Short mmCIF file of C-alpha atoms in Angstrom, two decimals:
data_model
loop_
_atom_site.label_atom_id
_atom_site.label_comp_id
_atom_site.label_asym_id
_atom_site.label_seq_id
_atom_site.Cartn_x
_atom_site.Cartn_y
_atom_site.Cartn_z
CA MET N 30 -63.86 -23.39 -87.49
CA GLY N 31 -64.93 -25.99 -84.96
CA LEU N 32 -66.49 -25.11 -81.62
CA THR N 33 -63.46 -26.45 -79.72
CA SER N 34 -60.79 -25.12 -82.08
CA SER N 35 -58.09 -22.69 -80.97
CA SER N 36 -59.01 -20.33 -83.82
CA VAL N 37 -62.53 -19.81 -82.51
CA LEU N 38 -61.28 -19.19 -78.97
CA VAL N 39 -58.61 -16.71 -80.10
CA LEU N 40 -61.12 -14.89 -82.33
CA ALA N 41 -63.61 -14.61 -79.45
CA MET N 42 -60.91 -13.21 -77.15
CA VAL N 43 -59.79 -10.68 -79.75
CA VAL N 44 -63.39 -9.54 -80.32
CA ALA N 45 -63.94 -9.18 -76.56
CA VAL N 46 -60.77 -7.08 -76.20
CA LEU N 47 -61.76 -4.86 -79.16
CA PHE N 48 -65.23 -4.21 -77.77
CA PHE N 49 -63.73 -3.43 -74.36
CA ALA N 50 -61.31 -0.96 -75.95
CA ALA N 51 -64.14 0.58 -77.97
CA THR N 52 -66.15 1.07 -74.78
CA VAL N 53 -63.25 2.90 -73.11
CA VAL N 54 -62.66 5.11 -76.16
CA TRP N 55 -66.28 5.96 -76.96
CA TRP N 56 -67.61 6.33 -73.42
CA PRO N 57 -66.69 10.04 -73.00
CA ARG N 58 -68.35 10.84 -76.31
CA LEU N 59 -71.54 9.15 -75.15
CA GLY N 60 -71.70 11.02 -71.85
CA ARG N 61 -74.65 13.22 -72.88
CA ARG N 62 -78.25 12.50 -71.83
CA THR N 63 -79.75 12.29 -75.28
CA TRP N 64 -81.54 9.08 -76.22
CA ARG N 65 -78.87 8.30 -78.79
CA ALA N 66 -76.08 8.62 -76.23
CA VAL N 67 -77.95 6.45 -73.73
CA ALA N 68 -78.67 3.84 -76.41
CA GLY N 69 -75.02 3.90 -77.39
CA ARG N 70 -73.86 3.29 -73.82
CA VAL N 71 -76.34 0.44 -73.37
CA GLY N 72 -75.30 -1.08 -76.69
CA LEU N 73 -71.58 -0.91 -75.89
CA LEU N 74 -72.10 -2.47 -72.46
CA LEU N 75 -74.31 -5.21 -73.91
CA VAL N 76 -72.02 -6.26 -76.74
CA THR N 77 -68.94 -6.11 -74.49
CA GLN N 78 -70.63 -8.33 -71.89
CA VAL N 79 -71.78 -10.80 -74.56
CA ALA N 80 -68.29 -10.93 -76.09
CA LEU N 81 -66.67 -11.52 -72.69
CA PHE N 82 -69.14 -14.25 -71.74
CA ALA N 83 -68.69 -15.89 -75.13
CA ALA N 84 -64.90 -15.96 -74.72
CA VAL N 85 -65.14 -17.37 -71.19
CA GLY N 86 -67.74 -19.93 -72.28
CA LEU N 87 -65.65 -21.09 -75.22
CA ALA N 88 -62.58 -21.40 -72.98
CA ALA N 89 -64.52 -23.46 -70.42
CA ASN N 90 -66.03 -25.67 -73.12
CA ARG N 91 -62.64 -26.24 -74.72
CA SER N 92 -61.26 -27.32 -71.35
CA PHE N 93 -64.14 -29.54 -70.24
CA LEU N 94 -65.76 -30.41 -73.63
CA PHE N 95 -69.37 -29.99 -72.54
CA TYR N 96 -70.21 -29.70 -76.24
CA GLY N 97 -68.16 -31.25 -79.02
CA SER N 98 -69.49 -29.29 -82.00
CA TRP N 99 -71.74 -26.39 -83.04
CA ALA N 100 -74.50 -28.88 -83.88
CA ASP N 101 -74.15 -30.39 -80.42
CA LEU N 102 -74.34 -26.93 -78.81
CA PHE N 103 -77.53 -25.99 -80.64
CA GLY N 104 -79.13 -29.43 -80.22
CA GLN N 105 -79.23 -30.21 -83.92
CA GLU N 106 -79.44 -33.79 -85.16
CA GLN N 107 -76.18 -34.92 -86.69
CA GLU N 108 -76.29 -37.02 -89.81
CA MET N 109 -74.53 -40.35 -89.89
CA GLY N 110 -71.27 -40.59 -91.80
CA VAL N 111 -70.82 -42.47 -95.04
CA VAL N 112 -70.73 -46.22 -94.52
CA VAL N 113 -67.19 -47.44 -95.15
CA ASP N 114 -67.57 -50.94 -93.72
CA HIS N 115 -70.28 -53.34 -92.69
CA SER N 116 -70.45 -55.62 -89.72
CA ALA N 117 -69.06 -59.08 -90.23
CA GLY N 118 -71.46 -61.57 -88.71
CA SER N 119 -73.69 -59.14 -86.80
CA LYS N 120 -76.84 -57.44 -87.95
CA ASP N 121 -76.79 -55.34 -84.79
CA LEU N 122 -73.62 -53.30 -85.41
CA ARG N 123 -72.33 -51.49 -88.45
CA VAL N 124 -69.30 -49.28 -88.93
CA VAL N 125 -70.11 -45.82 -90.29
CA GLY N 126 -66.70 -44.14 -90.20
CA THR N 127 -63.08 -44.35 -89.10
CA GLN N 128 -60.49 -41.96 -87.70
CA ALA N 129 -56.90 -42.11 -86.51
CA PRO N 130 -56.08 -41.84 -82.79
CA ASP N 131 -54.02 -38.87 -81.63
CA VAL N 132 -50.80 -40.87 -81.31
CA PRO N 133 -47.59 -41.22 -83.36
CA GLY N 134 -48.16 -43.01 -86.64
CA GLY N 135 -51.88 -42.26 -86.44
CA GLY N 136 -52.49 -42.96 -90.12
CA ARG N 137 -51.35 -46.60 -89.86
CA PRO N 138 -53.67 -48.90 -87.87
CA ALA N 139 -50.95 -51.49 -87.22
CA VAL N 140 -48.84 -48.76 -85.57
CA ALA N 141 -51.39 -46.54 -83.83
CA GLY N 142 -54.63 -48.49 -83.83
CA GLN N 143 -57.89 -47.14 -85.16
CA ILE N 144 -61.11 -45.55 -83.91
CA GLN N 145 -64.28 -46.70 -85.66
CA LYS N 146 -67.61 -44.94 -85.34
CA VAL N 147 -70.37 -47.52 -85.13
CA LEU N 148 -74.13 -47.72 -84.88
CA ILE N 149 -75.42 -50.36 -82.46
CA ALA N 150 -79.00 -51.59 -82.72
CA GLY N 151 -80.17 -53.41 -79.60
CA GLU N 152 -81.91 -56.66 -80.47
CA ARG N 153 -83.72 -57.04 -77.13
CA SER N 154 -83.92 -53.44 -75.92
CA ARG N 155 -84.88 -51.97 -79.32
CA ILE N 156 -82.50 -49.10 -78.56
CA SER N 157 -80.12 -47.79 -81.23
CA SER N 158 -77.10 -45.70 -80.30
CA SER N 159 -73.84 -44.57 -81.82
CA ALA N 160 -70.48 -45.34 -80.23
CA TYR N 161 -66.75 -45.21 -80.94
CA VAL N 162 -64.69 -48.39 -80.88
CA TYR N 163 -60.96 -48.07 -80.26
CA LEU N 164 -58.97 -50.97 -81.70
CA PRO N 165 -55.35 -51.15 -80.43
CA PRO N 166 -52.44 -51.51 -82.89
CA GLU N 167 -52.07 -55.21 -82.03
CA TYR N 168 -55.55 -55.83 -83.42
CA PHE N 169 -54.16 -55.13 -86.92
CA GLN N 170 -50.81 -56.88 -86.58
CA LYS N 171 -50.28 -60.26 -88.24
CA ARG N 172 -48.83 -61.96 -85.18
CA TYR N 173 -52.09 -61.28 -83.30
CA ALA N 174 -54.37 -62.28 -86.19
CA GLY N 175 -55.79 -65.24 -84.30
CA ARG N 176 -56.01 -63.56 -80.92
CA LYS N 177 -59.08 -62.25 -79.14
CA PHE N 178 -58.87 -59.15 -76.96
CA PRO N 179 -60.54 -58.07 -73.72
CA ALA N 180 -63.05 -55.24 -74.10
CA SER N 181 -64.23 -52.44 -71.87
CA VAL N 182 -67.27 -50.22 -72.30
CA VAL N 183 -66.43 -46.58 -71.47
CA LEU N 184 -69.27 -44.21 -70.54
CA THR N 185 -69.43 -40.42 -70.27
CA GLY N 186 -71.37 -38.48 -67.70
CA TYR N 187 -74.71 -36.82 -68.40
CA PRO N 188 -75.29 -35.09 -70.79
CA GLY N 189 -71.80 -35.64 -72.25
CA THR N 190 -70.95 -36.77 -75.75
CA ALA N 191 -68.87 -39.76 -76.80
CA GLU N 192 -66.41 -37.34 -78.41
CA ASN N 193 -65.51 -36.17 -74.91
CA LEU N 194 -64.00 -39.58 -74.23
CA ILE N 195 -61.66 -39.16 -77.20
CA LYS N 196 -60.80 -35.44 -77.07
CA GLY N 197 -61.11 -34.46 -73.43
CA LEU N 198 -60.49 -37.65 -71.45
CA LYS N 199 -58.17 -39.10 -74.10
CA TYR N 200 -59.03 -42.77 -73.55
CA PRO N 201 -57.52 -44.05 -76.84
CA ARG N 202 -54.29 -42.10 -76.39
CA THR N 203 -53.98 -43.17 -72.74
CA ALA N 204 -54.67 -46.83 -73.54
CA TYR N 205 -52.11 -46.69 -76.36
CA LEU N 206 -49.40 -45.18 -74.13
CA GLN N 207 -50.07 -47.48 -71.17
CA ALA N 208 -49.92 -50.56 -73.39
CA LYS N 209 -46.82 -49.32 -75.21
CA GLU N 210 -45.06 -48.85 -71.86
CA GLY N 211 -46.06 -52.35 -70.77
CA ARG N 212 -48.38 -51.29 -67.93
CA MET N 213 -51.52 -52.83 -69.43
CA GLN N 214 -52.51 -55.35 -72.05
CA PRO N 215 -54.07 -54.13 -75.33
CA MET N 216 -57.84 -53.69 -74.96
CA VAL N 217 -60.74 -52.82 -77.21
CA LEU N 218 -62.65 -49.80 -75.89
CA VAL N 219 -66.31 -49.19 -76.71
CA MET N 220 -66.84 -45.49 -75.96
CA MET N 221 -70.30 -43.95 -75.73
CA ARG N 222 -72.62 -41.94 -73.55
CA PRO N 223 -75.14 -43.58 -71.22
CA THR N 224 -77.85 -41.32 -72.66
CA VAL N 225 -79.08 -43.81 -75.25
CA ALA N 226 -82.61 -42.35 -75.24
CA PRO N 227 -81.76 -38.63 -75.56
CA PRO N 228 -82.46 -36.18 -74.10
CA ARG N 229 -83.72 -38.32 -71.21
CA ASP N 230 -81.29 -39.43 -68.53
CA THR N 231 -82.42 -43.00 -67.86
CA GLU N 232 -79.71 -43.75 -65.27
CA CYS N 233 -79.13 -47.11 -67.03
CA VAL N 234 -82.48 -48.36 -65.73
CA ASP N 235 -85.03 -50.55 -67.52
CA VAL N 236 -87.86 -48.04 -67.28
CA PRO N 237 -91.29 -49.74 -67.04
CA GLY N 238 -92.98 -49.05 -70.36
CA GLY N 239 -89.97 -46.97 -71.43
CA PRO N 240 -86.35 -47.29 -72.59
CA GLN N 241 -84.74 -50.60 -71.60
CA THR N 242 -81.32 -49.08 -71.02
CA GLU N 243 -79.96 -51.69 -68.62
CA THR N 244 -80.85 -54.45 -71.07
CA PHE N 245 -79.06 -52.55 -73.83
CA PHE N 246 -75.80 -52.35 -71.90
CA ALA N 247 -76.00 -55.75 -70.22
CA GLU N 248 -77.23 -57.84 -73.14
CA ASP N 249 -77.32 -56.12 -76.53
CA LEU N 250 -74.04 -54.20 -76.48
CA PRO N 251 -71.60 -57.03 -75.61
CA LYS N 252 -73.40 -59.39 -78.00
CA ALA N 253 -73.21 -56.97 -80.95
CA VAL N 254 -69.56 -56.10 -80.31
CA ALA N 255 -68.49 -59.73 -79.83
CA GLU N 256 -70.18 -60.71 -83.11
CA THR N 257 -68.28 -57.98 -84.98
CA TYR N 258 -64.82 -57.81 -83.39
CA ARG N 259 -62.27 -60.30 -82.07
CA VAL N 260 -63.13 -59.91 -78.41
CA GLY N 261 -63.82 -62.49 -75.72
CA THR N 262 -67.38 -63.42 -74.84
CA GLY N 263 -67.07 -64.48 -71.19
CA PRO N 264 -67.50 -62.14 -68.21
CA ARG N 265 -63.75 -62.14 -67.51
CA SER N 266 -63.26 -60.60 -70.96
CA TRP N 267 -65.56 -57.62 -70.37
CA GLY N 268 -65.32 -54.53 -68.18
CA VAL N 269 -67.28 -51.29 -67.94
CA MET N 270 -66.06 -47.92 -66.68
CA GLY N 271 -67.16 -44.31 -66.66
CA ASN N 272 -67.25 -40.95 -64.93
CA SER N 273 -70.07 -39.34 -62.93
CA THR N 274 -73.36 -40.74 -64.29
CA GLY N 275 -71.29 -43.10 -66.44
CA GLY N 276 -69.48 -44.21 -63.29
CA TYR N 277 -72.76 -44.98 -61.53
CA CYS N 278 -73.90 -46.93 -64.59
CA ALA N 279 -70.62 -48.85 -64.79
CA LEU N 280 -70.80 -49.97 -61.16
CA LYS N 281 -74.49 -50.77 -61.49
CA ILE N 282 -74.08 -52.92 -64.61
CA ALA N 283 -71.09 -54.81 -63.19
CA LEU N 284 -72.85 -55.35 -59.85
CA HIS N 285 -76.12 -56.60 -61.31
CA HIS N 286 -74.63 -58.58 -64.21
CA PRO N 287 -71.50 -60.43 -63.04
CA ASP N 288 -72.30 -63.05 -65.67
CA ARG N 289 -71.64 -60.41 -68.36
CA TYR N 290 -69.04 -58.06 -66.90
CA GLY N 291 -66.12 -59.09 -64.75
CA ALA N 292 -65.13 -55.58 -63.65
CA GLY N 293 -66.64 -52.13 -63.19
CA ALA N 294 -64.89 -48.81 -62.48
CA GLY N 295 -66.66 -45.63 -61.40
CA PHE N 296 -64.73 -42.34 -61.48
CA SER N 297 -66.51 -39.80 -59.25
CA ALA N 298 -69.54 -42.08 -59.26
CA TYR N 299 -72.63 -41.69 -57.14
CA TYR N 300 -74.44 -44.72 -55.77
CA ARG N 301 -78.19 -44.11 -56.09
CA ALA N 302 -80.13 -43.36 -59.27
CA ALA N 303 -80.92 -39.68 -59.69
CA GLU N 304 -84.58 -38.72 -59.92
CA ASP N 305 -85.17 -35.22 -61.28
CA VAL N 306 -86.48 -33.33 -64.29
CA THR N 307 -83.87 -34.93 -66.57
CA THR N 308 -84.85 -38.50 -65.62
CA GLY N 309 -88.61 -38.31 -65.40
CA ASP N 310 -90.40 -41.12 -63.60
CA LEU N 311 -87.93 -44.00 -63.75
CA PHE N 312 -89.70 -46.52 -61.54
CA HIS N 313 -93.45 -45.82 -61.90
CA GLY N 314 -94.04 -46.43 -58.22
CA ASP N 315 -92.20 -49.76 -58.13
CA ASP N 316 -90.25 -49.57 -54.86
CA ARG N 317 -88.40 -52.79 -55.68
CA LEU N 318 -86.90 -51.23 -58.80
CA ARG N 319 -86.00 -48.06 -56.90
CA LYS N 320 -84.17 -50.03 -54.21
CA ARG N 321 -82.36 -52.12 -56.81
CA ALA N 322 -81.06 -48.90 -58.41
CA ASP N 323 -79.48 -48.03 -55.05
CA LEU N 324 -76.08 -49.72 -55.19
CA LEU N 325 -75.54 -49.61 -51.43
CA TRP N 326 -78.90 -51.33 -50.90
CA SER N 327 -78.02 -53.89 -53.58
CA LEU N 328 -74.74 -54.73 -51.88
CA ASP N 329 -76.62 -55.41 -48.64
CA HIS N 330 -79.57 -57.34 -50.03
CA LEU N 331 -78.61 -59.01 -53.32
CA PRO N 332 -76.06 -61.77 -53.99
CA GLN N 333 -72.63 -60.50 -54.98
CA GLY N 334 -70.92 -62.21 -57.90
CA ARG N 335 -67.25 -62.46 -58.79
CA SER N 336 -67.02 -58.94 -60.20
CA SER N 337 -64.21 -56.54 -59.30
CA PHE N 338 -64.94 -52.87 -58.58
CA LEU N 339 -62.86 -49.70 -58.64
CA VAL N 340 -64.25 -46.52 -57.05
CA THR N 341 -62.65 -43.08 -56.82
CA THR N 342 -63.06 -39.99 -54.68
CA SER N 343 -61.00 -37.18 -53.16
CA LYS N 344 -60.57 -35.82 -49.67
CA ARG N 345 -61.41 -32.32 -50.88
CA GLY N 346 -63.55 -31.39 -53.86
CA GLU N 347 -65.82 -34.41 -54.31
CA ASP N 348 -69.14 -34.96 -52.54
CA ASN N 349 -69.17 -38.74 -53.02
CA ARG N 350 -66.59 -39.57 -50.34
CA LYS N 351 -69.08 -40.86 -47.77
CA GLY N 352 -70.88 -43.04 -50.32
CA THR N 353 -67.57 -44.34 -51.67
CA LEU N 354 -66.42 -45.43 -48.22
CA GLU N 355 -69.75 -47.16 -47.64
CA PHE N 356 -69.50 -48.93 -51.00
CA VAL N 357 -66.01 -50.21 -50.18
CA LYS N 358 -67.17 -51.43 -46.78
CA LYS N 359 -70.17 -53.32 -48.16
CA VAL N 360 -68.40 -55.28 -50.93
CA ARG N 361 -67.84 -58.87 -49.81
CA SER N 362 -66.36 -62.05 -51.24
CA PRO N 363 -66.39 -63.34 -53.91
CA ALA N 364 -66.51 -59.75 -55.19
CA ARG N 365 -63.42 -57.54 -54.84
CA VAL N 366 -63.04 -53.79 -54.52
CA SER N 367 -60.22 -51.27 -55.01
CA SER N 368 -60.20 -47.49 -54.65
CA ILE N 369 -58.37 -44.31 -55.60
CA THR N 370 -58.50 -41.37 -53.17
CA LEU N 371 -56.96 -38.08 -54.27
CA GLU N 372 -55.93 -35.45 -51.77
CA SER N 373 -57.83 -32.85 -53.78
CA GLY N 374 -59.86 -32.99 -56.94
CA GLY N 375 -63.25 -31.72 -58.10
CA HIS N 376 -65.91 -33.19 -60.33
CA ASN N 377 -64.16 -32.34 -63.58
CA PHE N 378 -61.97 -33.52 -66.47
CA ASN N 379 -58.74 -32.60 -64.72
CA THR N 380 -59.56 -34.97 -61.86
CA TRP N 381 -60.65 -37.80 -64.15
CA ASN N 382 -57.53 -37.47 -66.29
CA ARG N 383 -55.54 -38.21 -63.11
CA GLU N 384 -57.60 -41.32 -62.42
CA ILE N 385 -58.07 -42.81 -65.89
CA PRO N 386 -54.46 -44.01 -66.50
CA PRO N 387 -54.29 -46.08 -63.28
CA GLY N 388 -57.93 -47.03 -63.86
CA LEU N 389 -57.14 -48.51 -67.26
CA VAL N 390 -54.18 -50.40 -65.82
CA TRP N 391 -56.44 -51.73 -63.05
CA MET N 392 -59.09 -52.77 -65.57
CA SER N 393 -56.50 -54.53 -67.72
CA GLY N 394 -55.31 -56.51 -64.72
CA ARG N 395 -58.85 -57.74 -64.01
CA LEU N 396 -59.66 -58.93 -67.53
CA SER N 397 -58.45 -61.89 -69.57
CA VAL N 398 -59.53 -63.84 -72.65
#
């Protein structure tokens, strides 16, 4: 039974209820002051509390998908799947598994599309990371055999997993439905987490003497994907989007690399690189690098390219409203900026699931091949 399965959650709830009932029934019998009675009361309270917390924790995890599996929860290394395909024309990307999207006709790629699990090896950054590539149904249809597609990198927050983008935020399903209803063009989605040097949160920075995360996303990733799939290679063919830390990274990459990415969307993004115990020393005393990682500073002091930006916030529930308004104010031509402001919405999956459908439509409208 998987960590996020309904069976596990129901079992945990049943166990919690049984222990609670047992506590009510046995408590009068354990009312004496003997050491056995005291130990019994302590034991009943302890196991009931643990069972209740486990049920609540499983329910919260199933809703927000903090952890996608038992191995993810306990920090165990997951083995790669069996290789079912090999990259065509790229030594930097190989397919290690496939799965059907959660849409009608999921077993037929030409009807529902396909999700491929891949391993990307960065040629310049020397970073290797897994990702999921969503290929829309049109990618497999004969009438589109000679067509290239726009692509968008999709990033989780920290310390999220790429599976969250499929199960919790439902990017493939949303892209499928929006394209089927004619609101957006078919796009290839490259879904992954920004934590490409786990467990460290590198904030998509090229750390001096450390992980070259920005180089991985700006140079290695689009090159490897374009060599393997039928996607465009110009900046107008590529977008990047994400939530929370992934949103900061998306805006940062699009802002600093308009020659690679034509659009960047940040859902609940912040605008300055975090520096805490999860990041370590990102800049090694280099104030120039620290300022460059501040997007508001970059908008004021660095040239702005022809990238388009989408930022989101809410009037109640988000703490990025002030920064978002400043970001919008500082964007100037030839760059463009759009925004989504919800009346209410916190920093969670429910909020992002309200922003992702219009965000995908926006991204589609900014990209072309």
